[in-house]
Amino acid sequence: MLDPLQNSIVRNWWNTCGFLFLNHKRFLKTIERALACGETILIENLHETIDPVLDPLLGRNTIKKGRYIKIGDKECEFNKNFHLILHTKLANPHYQPELQAQTTLINFTVTRDGLEDQLLAKIVSLERPDLEKLKSVLTKQQNDFKIELKHLEDDLLLRLSASEGSFLGDMELVEKLESTKSTAAEIEHKVAETKENEVKINEAREHYRPAALRASLLYFVVNGLVKINPIYQFSLKAFNAVFHKAVELAEVSEDLQEHITNLIDAITYAALLYTSQGLFERDKLTFLAQATFQILLRSKEIELLELDFLLRFTVEHAHKSPVDFLTPQSWSAIKAIALLEEFRGLDRSIEGSPKRWKKWVDSECPEKEKFPQEWKNKSSLQKLIILRALRPDRMTYALRNFVEEKLGSKYMETTRIDLAKSYEESSPAIPVFFILSPGVNPLKDMETLGKKLGFTIDSGKFHNISLGQGQERVAEEALEVAATHGHWVMLQNVHLVAKWLGTLEKLLEQYSRGSHSDFRVFLSAAPAPTPEEHIIPQGILENSIKMTNEPPTGVLANLHAALYNFDQDTLELCSREMEFKSILFSLCYFHTCVAGRLKFGPQGWNRKYPFNNGDLTICVNVLYNYLEANSKVPWEDLCYLFGEIMYGGHITDDWDRKLCHTYLEEFMSPAMLEGELALAPGFLAPPNLDYAGYHNYIDEMLPAESPVLYGLHPNAEIEFLTVTSDNLFKTLLELQPRSLLVEESGQSAEEKVKNVLDDILEKLPEEFNMTEIMQKAAVRSPYVLVCFQECERMNLLIRAIRKSLKQLDLGLRGELTFSPDMEAKQSALLYDIVPDAWTKLAYPSTYGLAQWINDLLRRCRELDTWTHDLVLPAVVWLSGFFNPQSFLTAIMQCTARKNDWPLDKMCLTVDVTKKIREDYSHPPREGAYICGLFMEGARWDIQSGVIAEAQLKDLTPAMPVIFVRAIPMDRQETKNIYECPVYKTKNRGPTYVWTFNLKTKEKSAKWVLAGVALLLAV
């Protein structure tokens, strides 16, 4: 029995039979008793694996002439009236085929149409109870008529079969025939009348269908949020309560059509508001956009194929931009869009009127500006498609405007979550569940509310338990006391007691009935980092009111928050007041920067670190101790302690450690005591002030929020917004119901996957013939060995791709059993994602499937050219290697052999040329020319030959050809150099390749703080 929505019909059924959990203490004893007495047993909440002890029951493996069944080692008497019901809350469980053959499957999962009819009945019973009552009476009458007719027929047939001889002589039988005929005619007349009335009632009910349709649609949007985060689980029961309340509170109107519109609006707003309070800020726009798209699709206001293009945004081929204000990525996207019917001529329009388009592209908020020429007449969705190509960084703002335009401005208003209102909606059966964020504790808000309502810790009416090892028993006792006497229980960090969560779920269900009316449970848990690590039971999440509370973002809010960890007494603590205050303020700004940089992704930090207020407060304690113990400020000691131990204790990446140390070197120096230190451009370290004075100084002097305050270039904000919008659209694509595309394109998901599969198989090149290639090499130099290694790895990848695609093809044709791996590959191909099985054998990449395949083909072509004669190419495309380090090491090996230098005393030096790849026809005599690198965080000034400030909106400018050669370490240049890390992708971190020393006129600290790096792919 599949019951993911915990259907009330099933609940009512449970009351008529005994029910068990698999881990019940007397599990086997209960089954044995029920088996002997012929009772019905329901085993609740099964997972995908079923205890083998049940196998004889499921297979009805009777012994001794069907009188006994062996359970474990015991022979148990078998009563034929015994029934076994297996129940699961899983929506789509994968059970063994034999289990499905042994059982009868009953699926209580609600469908969209079924839910629509249920909600229509509810809305009519609330709005027109007379109609709904009459409808019920008529339905009952019709059933009664059918039953009566059946009885008459059965009785007549029985008499006819029992009569002997001519039945015309049987007067009683003839009379019965007559009475049956007249009764049947009468019933037929009544049925016709009933049907007439039913048609009228249905016509009246149909007026309310649009409201029921909207509610059903919204429920399935809400139900799909679990794909974003498993903690977003909402029950149908809770949704029904929200729906019921919305219908009751909807504005009444004399005009029926206007009243229906009011109902639709009230239901939509209530459902979206209720759901949003339990979502993180980053997911609220995703949810609202998904709801808007589904509403517009249902009303046929937008085209599904256009929406599909916007979400997928597949750009297969790279094109060079003919206009200076567009990057190659933007122009490639425009060329892809121009292939669609509605956008034909867009590329020519941009080339023909570059000034108009440049003005629009360069505007601060292009989503609010009018499009040039006839493109301003396009629909809102079509404008989103063009904007995503030209200014992807503005898509989150554009999507907000889109939702506001289609649904109304009230949907985009940020409302502060009201705990008191959520408390009113809660009950002994409905707990409040706080989804935690770093740096936020809901306990203070709870204590404030409890004080107002008379539930405090001092009065003994509020039990606060922070869960951890050994606290489970304390929590159980508190729940028991609270349920009896009507207290509040706050269970913090329930995610820390994974093994006890099943018990908690049962206790909450037990105390939901018959407890004191004032009894309330409040739970808090941090969401799991990945869906696989999610452990909170579905029952707890679905039955609770979920709430999120996130800390404020931005330098201003976080600098104030850092300072709030201290007070005036702290500032007066140290005898050397001026030094202590100055360094404390710098530490607060340092803490704000290191914590705030996390939002910029890999350009901020290579890896994510859990910096917290504890790091800051312990640093201030250390500062106090060191200032009291030393006559001079020990700058170096303090920098080491803060950067290597307190904050550095979190850091695992060498480049991140260097960044942390650079921050401290910049923010902590004697210049701060003389008022000459700028913590950020336009923000000097403050003079000696009191506690309130520092807060005022921040409000008055801190510049507007910008990446510059963290030491980053303004482009970092553009990159952050672009990544955010890409992730948002990726999530929206995964949320789309698969059935929708079938309706529009007439192609099933399987057919779409088959087309992609066939296309890849057609393009996929043959494997490299290693025997033939190896025979070409007279001398196996380090370069030749690198070529062999790359060809072998490419062969492994091509072989795996071809094999998995052929297996999937057989699976789609029904010639091979569909495995979970094949299912995962099918899903990946449908959503333009590279399957995991391929990425494990491939190189790090951030591309979607279409772009990844084109990149793979280009790598194969490069290798093919190299393997013709095994001569080093004039310019090597470094980005095309599985292992670029091996090629760079080969450069050192070749030079070491030639000059007879020790390899461990050598290093690489790089000279950035002024030329592009096409300018070279021969490799250099020593070393190699390489290309395919891009700079992030800055740009290379070709004329001056140094790193320079990046140009706005040019996020990753391409580098010219770089000449790489090996030299002894003692000849390495160290002055005016920036040690620039090289990474394979924008994800940085584990994709580190090498360090190139690049020339700079600026201090290298500037580029460290700006997160400047070279990337092999963008």
JSON list of C-alpha atoms in Angstrom, two decimals, residues 582-719:
[
{"chain": "A", "resi": 582, "resn": "SER", "atom": "CA", "xyz": [42.08, 49.70, 16.82]},
{"chain": "A", "resi": 583, "resn": "ILE", "atom": "CA", "xyz": [43.07, 46.05, 16.42]},
{"chain": "A", "resi": 584, "resn": "LEU", "atom": "CA", "xyz": [39.66, 44.85, 17.68]},
{"chain": "A", "resi": 585, "resn": "PHE", "atom": "CA", "xyz": [37.89, 46.95, 15.02]},
{"chain": "A", "resi": 586, "resn": "SER", "atom": "CA", "xyz": [40.27, 45.62, 12.34]},
{"chain": "A", "resi": 587, "resn": "LEU", "atom": "CA", "xyz": [39.55, 42.07, 13.51]},
{"chain": "A", "resi": 588, "resn": "CYS", "atom": "CA", "xyz": [35.79, 42.75, 13.17]},
{"chain": "A", "resi": 589, "resn": "TYR", "atom": "CA", "xyz": [36.34, 43.98, 9.59]},
{"chain": "A", "resi": 590, "resn": "PHE", "atom": "CA", "xyz": [38.62, 40.99, 8.87]},
{"chain": "A", "resi": 591, "resn": "HIS", "atom": "CA", "xyz": [35.93, 38.61, 10.21]},
{"chain": "A", "resi": 592, "resn": "THR", "atom": "CA", "xyz": [33.29, 40.34, 8.03]},
{"chain": "A", "resi": 593, "resn": "CYS", "atom": "CA", "xyz": [35.48, 39.94, 4.93]},
{"chain": "A", "resi": 594, "resn": "VAL", "atom": "CA", "xyz": [36.42, 36.28, 5.43]},
{"chain": "A", "resi": 595, "resn": "ALA", "atom": "CA", "xyz": [32.82, 35.30, 6.21]},
{"chain": "A", "resi": 596, "resn": "GLY", "atom": "CA", "xyz": [31.31, 37.50, 3.44]},
{"chain": "A", "resi": 597, "resn": "ARG", "atom": "CA", "xyz": [33.69, 36.23, 0.73]},
{"chain": "A", "resi": 598, "resn": "LEU", "atom": "CA", "xyz": [32.03, 32.82, 0.89]},
{"chain": "A", "resi": 599, "resn": "LYS", "atom": "CA", "xyz": [29.12, 34.10, -1.22]},
{"chain": "A", "resi": 600, "resn": "PHE", "atom": "CA", "xyz": [31.46, 34.70, -4.17]},
{"chain": "A", "resi": 601, "resn": "GLY", "atom": "CA", "xyz": [32.09, 30.97, -4.52]},
{"chain": "A", "resi": 602, "resn": "PRO", "atom": "CA", "xyz": [35.52, 29.69, -5.61]},
{"chain": "A", "resi": 603, "resn": "GLN", "atom": "CA", "xyz": [36.73, 33.22, -6.43]},
{"chain": "A", "resi": 604, "resn": "GLY", "atom": "CA", "xyz": [36.13, 34.08, -2.78]},
{"chain": "A", "resi": 605, "resn": "TRP", "atom": "CA", "xyz": [37.47, 30.88, -1.22]},
{"chain": "A", "resi": 606, "resn": "ASN", "atom": "CA", "xyz": [38.63, 27.68, -2.94]},
{"chain": "A", "resi": 607, "resn": "ARG", "atom": "CA", "xyz": [36.64, 25.68, -0.37]},
{"chain": "A", "resi": 608, "resn": "LYS", "atom": "CA", "xyz": [33.82, 26.49, 2.06]},
{"chain": "A", "resi": 609, "resn": "TYR", "atom": "CA", "xyz": [34.76, 27.08, 5.69]},
{"chain": "A", "resi": 610, "resn": "PRO", "atom": "CA", "xyz": [32.52, 27.38, 8.78]},
{"chain": "A", "resi": 611, "resn": "PHE", "atom": "CA", "xyz": [33.92, 30.68, 10.12]},
{"chain": "A", "resi": 612, "resn": "ASN", "atom": "CA", "xyz": [31.89, 31.74, 13.17]},
{"chain": "A", "resi": 613, "resn": "ASN", "atom": "CA", "xyz": [31.65, 34.33, 15.94]},
{"chain": "A", "resi": 614, "resn": "GLY", "atom": "CA", "xyz": [33.61, 32.03, 18.25]},
{"chain": "A", "resi": 615, "resn": "ASP", "atom": "CA", "xyz": [36.71, 32.57, 16.05]},
{"chain": "A", "resi": 616, "resn": "LEU", "atom": "CA", "xyz": [36.38, 36.33, 16.48]},
{"chain": "A", "resi": 617, "resn": "THR", "atom": "CA", "xyz": [35.80, 36.33, 20.25]},
{"chain": "A", "resi": 618, "resn": "ILE", "atom": "CA", "xyz": [38.72, 33.97, 20.95]},
{"chain": "A", "resi": 619, "resn": "CYS", "atom": "CA", "xyz": [40.99, 36.20, 18.79]},
{"chain": "A", "resi": 620, "resn": "VAL", "atom": "CA", "xyz": [40.00, 39.22, 20.93]},
{"chain": "A", "resi": 621, "resn": "ASN", "atom": "CA", "xyz": [40.81, 37.26, 24.11]},
{"chain": "A", "resi": 622, "resn": "VAL", "atom": "CA", "xyz": [44.25, 36.36, 22.68]},
{"chain": "A", "resi": 623, "resn": "LEU", "atom": "CA", "xyz": [44.77, 40.01, 21.65]},
{"chain": "A", "resi": 624, "resn": "TYR", "atom": "CA", "xyz": [44.02, 41.18, 25.23]},
{"chain": "A", "resi": 625, "resn": "ASN", "atom": "CA", "xyz": [46.46, 38.66, 26.75]},
{"chain": "A", "resi": 626, "resn": "TYR", "atom": "CA", "xyz": [49.27, 39.53, 24.32]},
{"chain": "A", "resi": 627, "resn": "LEU", "atom": "CA", "xyz": [48.88, 43.32, 24.70]},
{"chain": "A", "resi": 628, "resn": "GLU", "atom": "CA", "xyz": [48.89, 43.00, 28.50]},
{"chain": "A", "resi": 629, "resn": "ALA", "atom": "CA", "xyz": [52.02, 40.81, 28.42]},
{"chain": "A", "resi": 630, "resn": "ASN", "atom": "CA", "xyz": [54.11, 42.82, 25.87]},
{"chain": "A", "resi": 631, "resn": "SER", "atom": "CA", "xyz": [55.37, 46.39, 25.90]},
{"chain": "A", "resi": 632, "resn": "LYS", "atom": "CA", "xyz": [55.26, 46.56, 22.06]},
{"chain": "A", "resi": 633, "resn": "VAL", "atom": "CA", "xyz": [52.47, 45.27, 19.83]},
{"chain": "A", "resi": 634, "resn": "PRO", "atom": "CA", "xyz": [53.66, 41.82, 18.59]},
{"chain": "A", "resi": 635, "resn": "TRP", "atom": "CA", "xyz": [52.24, 42.24, 15.06]},
{"chain": "A", "resi": 636, "resn": "GLU", "atom": "CA", "xyz": [53.86, 39.10, 13.60]},
{"chain": "A", "resi": 637, "resn": "ASP", "atom": "CA", "xyz": [52.84, 36.90, 16.51]},
{"chain": "A", "resi": 638, "resn": "LEU", "atom": "CA", "xyz": [49.26, 38.12, 16.37]},
{"chain": "A", "resi": 639, "resn": "CYS", "atom": "CA", "xyz": [49.03, 37.63, 12.58]},
{"chain": "A", "resi": 640, "resn": "TYR", "atom": "CA", "xyz": [50.36, 34.09, 12.96]},
{"chain": "A", "resi": 641, "resn": "LEU", "atom": "CA", "xyz": [47.98, 33.19, 15.79]},
{"chain": "A", "resi": 642, "resn": "PHE", "atom": "CA", "xyz": [44.91, 34.63, 14.06]},
{"chain": "A", "resi": 643, "resn": "GLY", "atom": "CA", "xyz": [45.75, 33.48, 10.52]},
{"chain": "A", "resi": 644, "resn": "GLU", "atom": "CA", "xyz": [47.30, 30.08, 11.16]},
{"chain": "A", "resi": 645, "resn": "ILE", "atom": "CA", "xyz": [45.53, 28.88, 14.30]},
{"chain": "A", "resi": 646, "resn": "MET", "atom": "CA", "xyz": [42.21, 30.62, 15.09]},
{"chain": "A", "resi": 647, "resn": "TYR", "atom": "CA", "xyz": [40.87, 31.17, 11.55]},
{"chain": "A", "resi": 648, "resn": "GLY", "atom": "CA", "xyz": [43.55, 29.05, 9.88]},
{"chain": "A", "resi": 649, "resn": "GLY", "atom": "CA", "xyz": [42.38, 26.03, 11.88]},
{"chain": "A", "resi": 650, "resn": "HIS", "atom": "CA", "xyz": [39.37, 25.81, 9.55]},
{"chain": "A", "resi": 651, "resn": "ILE", "atom": "CA", "xyz": [41.42, 26.27, 6.36]},
{"chain": "A", "resi": 652, "resn": "THR", "atom": "CA", "xyz": [42.60, 23.22, 4.40]},
{"chain": "A", "resi": 653, "resn": "ASP", "atom": "CA", "xyz": [43.74, 24.80, 1.10]},
{"chain": "A", "resi": 654, "resn": "ASP", "atom": "CA", "xyz": [47.21, 26.41, 0.80]},
{"chain": "A", "resi": 655, "resn": "TRP", "atom": "CA", "xyz": [45.96, 29.24, -1.44]},
{"chain": "A", "resi": 656, "resn": "ASP", "atom": "CA", "xyz": [43.14, 30.01, 1.01]},
{"chain": "A", "resi": 657, "resn": "ARG", "atom": "CA", "xyz": [45.70, 30.10, 3.84]},
{"chain": "A", "resi": 658, "resn": "LYS", "atom": "CA", "xyz": [47.74, 32.60, 1.83]},
{"chain": "A", "resi": 659, "resn": "LEU", "atom": "CA", "xyz": [44.61, 34.74, 1.29]},
{"chain": "A", "resi": 660, "resn": "CYS", "atom": "CA", "xyz": [43.81, 34.72, 5.02]},
{"chain": "A", "resi": 661, "resn": "HIS", "atom": "CA", "xyz": [47.38, 35.73, 5.88]},
{"chain": "A", "resi": 662, "resn": "THR", "atom": "CA", "xyz": [47.36, 38.51, 3.25]},
{"chain": "A", "resi": 663, "resn": "TYR", "atom": "CA", "xyz": [44.16, 39.97, 4.75]},
{"chain": "A", "resi": 664, "resn": "LEU", "atom": "CA", "xyz": [45.79, 40.12, 8.20]},
{"chain": "A", "resi": 665, "resn": "GLU", "atom": "CA", "xyz": [48.97, 41.69, 6.81]},
{"chain": "A", "resi": 666, "resn": "GLU", "atom": "CA", "xyz": [46.85, 44.39, 5.12]},
{"chain": "A", "resi": 667, "resn": "PHE", "atom": "CA", "xyz": [44.52, 45.05, 8.07]},
{"chain": "A", "resi": 668, "resn": "MET", "atom": "CA", "xyz": [47.01, 44.81, 10.94]},
{"chain": "A", "resi": 669, "resn": "SER", "atom": "CA", "xyz": [49.97, 47.15, 10.80]},
{"chain": "A", "resi": 670, "resn": "PRO", "atom": "CA", "xyz": [51.34, 50.08, 12.82]},
{"chain": "A", "resi": 671, "resn": "ALA", "atom": "CA", "xyz": [49.75, 52.45, 10.23]},
{"chain": "A", "resi": 672, "resn": "MET", "atom": "CA", "xyz": [46.37, 51.84, 11.83]},
{"chain": "A", "resi": 673, "resn": "LEU", "atom": "CA", "xyz": [47.49, 53.53, 15.04]},
{"chain": "A", "resi": 674, "resn": "GLU", "atom": "CA", "xyz": [48.32, 56.69, 13.09]},
{"chain": "A", "resi": 675, "resn": "GLY", "atom": "CA", "xyz": [44.93, 56.74, 11.30]},
{"chain": "A", "resi": 676, "resn": "GLU", "atom": "CA", "xyz": [46.52, 56.07, 7.90]},
{"chain": "A", "resi": 677, "resn": "LEU", "atom": "CA", "xyz": [45.31, 52.52, 7.27]},
{"chain": "A", "resi": 678, "resn": "ALA", "atom": "CA", "xyz": [42.52, 52.07, 4.70]},
{"chain": "A", "resi": 679, "resn": "LEU", "atom": "CA", "xyz": [40.57, 48.86, 5.40]},
{"chain": "A", "resi": 680, "resn": "ALA", "atom": "CA", "xyz": [38.89, 49.32, 2.01]},
{"chain": "A", "resi": 681, "resn": "PRO", "atom": "CA", "xyz": [38.98, 52.06, -0.64]},
{"chain": "A", "resi": 682, "resn": "GLY", "atom": "CA", "xyz": [37.31, 55.08, 1.02]},
{"chain": "A", "resi": 683, "resn": "PHE", "atom": "CA", "xyz": [37.08, 53.41, 4.46]},
{"chain": "A", "resi": 684, "resn": "LEU", "atom": "CA", "xyz": [39.90, 54.35, 6.86]},
{"chain": "A", "resi": 685, "resn": "ALA", "atom": "CA", "xyz": [40.44, 52.55, 10.15]},
{"chain": "A", "resi": 686, "resn": "PRO", "atom": "CA", "xyz": [38.45, 54.60, 12.71]},
{"chain": "A", "resi": 687, "resn": "PRO", "atom": "CA", "xyz": [39.99, 56.84, 15.37]},
{"chain": "A", "resi": 688, "resn": "ASN", "atom": "CA", "xyz": [39.69, 56.10, 19.12]},
{"chain": "A", "resi": 689, "resn": "LEU", "atom": "CA", "xyz": [35.92, 56.03, 19.79]},
{"chain": "A", "resi": 690, "resn": "ASP", "atom": "CA", "xyz": [33.48, 54.54, 22.29]},
{"chain": "A", "resi": 691, "resn": "TYR", "atom": "CA", "xyz": [31.22, 51.53, 21.51]},
{"chain": "A", "resi": 692, "resn": "ALA", "atom": "CA", "xyz": [28.29, 53.58, 20.12]},
{"chain": "A", "resi": 693, "resn": "GLY", "atom": "CA", "xyz": [30.77, 55.76, 18.23]},
{"chain": "A", "resi": 694, "resn": "TYR", "atom": "CA", "xyz": [32.10, 52.75, 16.30]},
{"chain": "A", "resi": 695, "resn": "HIS", "atom": "CA", "xyz": [28.56, 51.77, 15.23]},
{"chain": "A", "resi": 696, "resn": "ASN", "atom": "CA", "xyz": [27.90, 55.37, 14.09]},
{"chain": "A", "resi": 697, "resn": "TYR", "atom": "CA", "xyz": [31.25, 55.45, 12.25]},
{"chain": "A", "resi": 698, "resn": "ILE", "atom": "CA", "xyz": [30.25, 52.29, 10.32]},
{"chain": "A", "resi": 699, "resn": "ASP", "atom": "CA", "xyz": [26.86, 53.79, 9.35]},
{"chain": "A", "resi": 700, "resn": "GLU", "atom": "CA", "xyz": [28.36, 57.11, 8.25]},
{"chain": "A", "resi": 701, "resn": "MET", "atom": "CA", "xyz": [31.68, 56.12, 6.64]},
{"chain": "A", "resi": 702, "resn": "LEU", "atom": "CA", "xyz": [31.29, 52.64, 5.16]},
{"chain": "A", "resi": 703, "resn": "PRO", "atom": "CA", "xyz": [30.93, 52.84, 1.33]},
{"chain": "A", "resi": 704, "resn": "ALA", "atom": "CA", "xyz": [27.99, 51.17, -0.46]},
{"chain": "A", "resi": 705, "resn": "GLU", "atom": "CA", "xyz": [27.97, 47.35, -0.69]},
{"chain": "A", "resi": 706, "resn": "SER", "atom": "CA", "xyz": [30.41, 46.20, -3.38]},
{"chain": "A", "resi": 707, "resn": "PRO", "atom": "CA", "xyz": [32.95, 43.38, -3.94]},
{"chain": "A", "resi": 708, "resn": "VAL", "atom": "CA", "xyz": [35.61, 46.11, -3.66]},
{"chain": "A", "resi": 709, "resn": "LEU", "atom": "CA", "xyz": [35.04, 46.13, 0.13]},
{"chain": "A", "resi": 710, "resn": "TYR", "atom": "CA", "xyz": [36.35, 42.54, 0.19]},
{"chain": "A", "resi": 711, "resn": "GLY", "atom": "CA", "xyz": [39.31, 43.38, -2.07]},
{"chain": "A", "resi": 712, "resn": "LEU", "atom": "CA", "xyz": [37.59, 41.80, -5.10]},
{"chain": "A", "resi": 713, "resn": "HIS", "atom": "CA", "xyz": [36.89, 43.38, -8.51]},
{"chain": "A", "resi": 714, "resn": "PRO", "atom": "CA", "xyz": [33.26, 44.46, -9.26]},
{"chain": "A", "resi": 715, "resn": "ASN", "atom": "CA", "xyz": [33.22, 41.64, -11.87]},
{"chain": "A", "resi": 716, "resn": "ALA", "atom": "CA", "xyz": [33.08, 39.19, -8.94]},
{"chain": "A", "resi": 717, "resn": "GLU", "atom": "CA", "xyz": [29.52, 40.38, -8.26]},
{"chain": "A", "resi": 718, "resn": "ILE", "atom": "CA", "xyz": [28.62, 39.80, -11.95]},
{"chain": "A", "resi": 719, "resn": "GLU", "atom": "CA", "xyz": [30.11, 36.30, -11.79]}
]
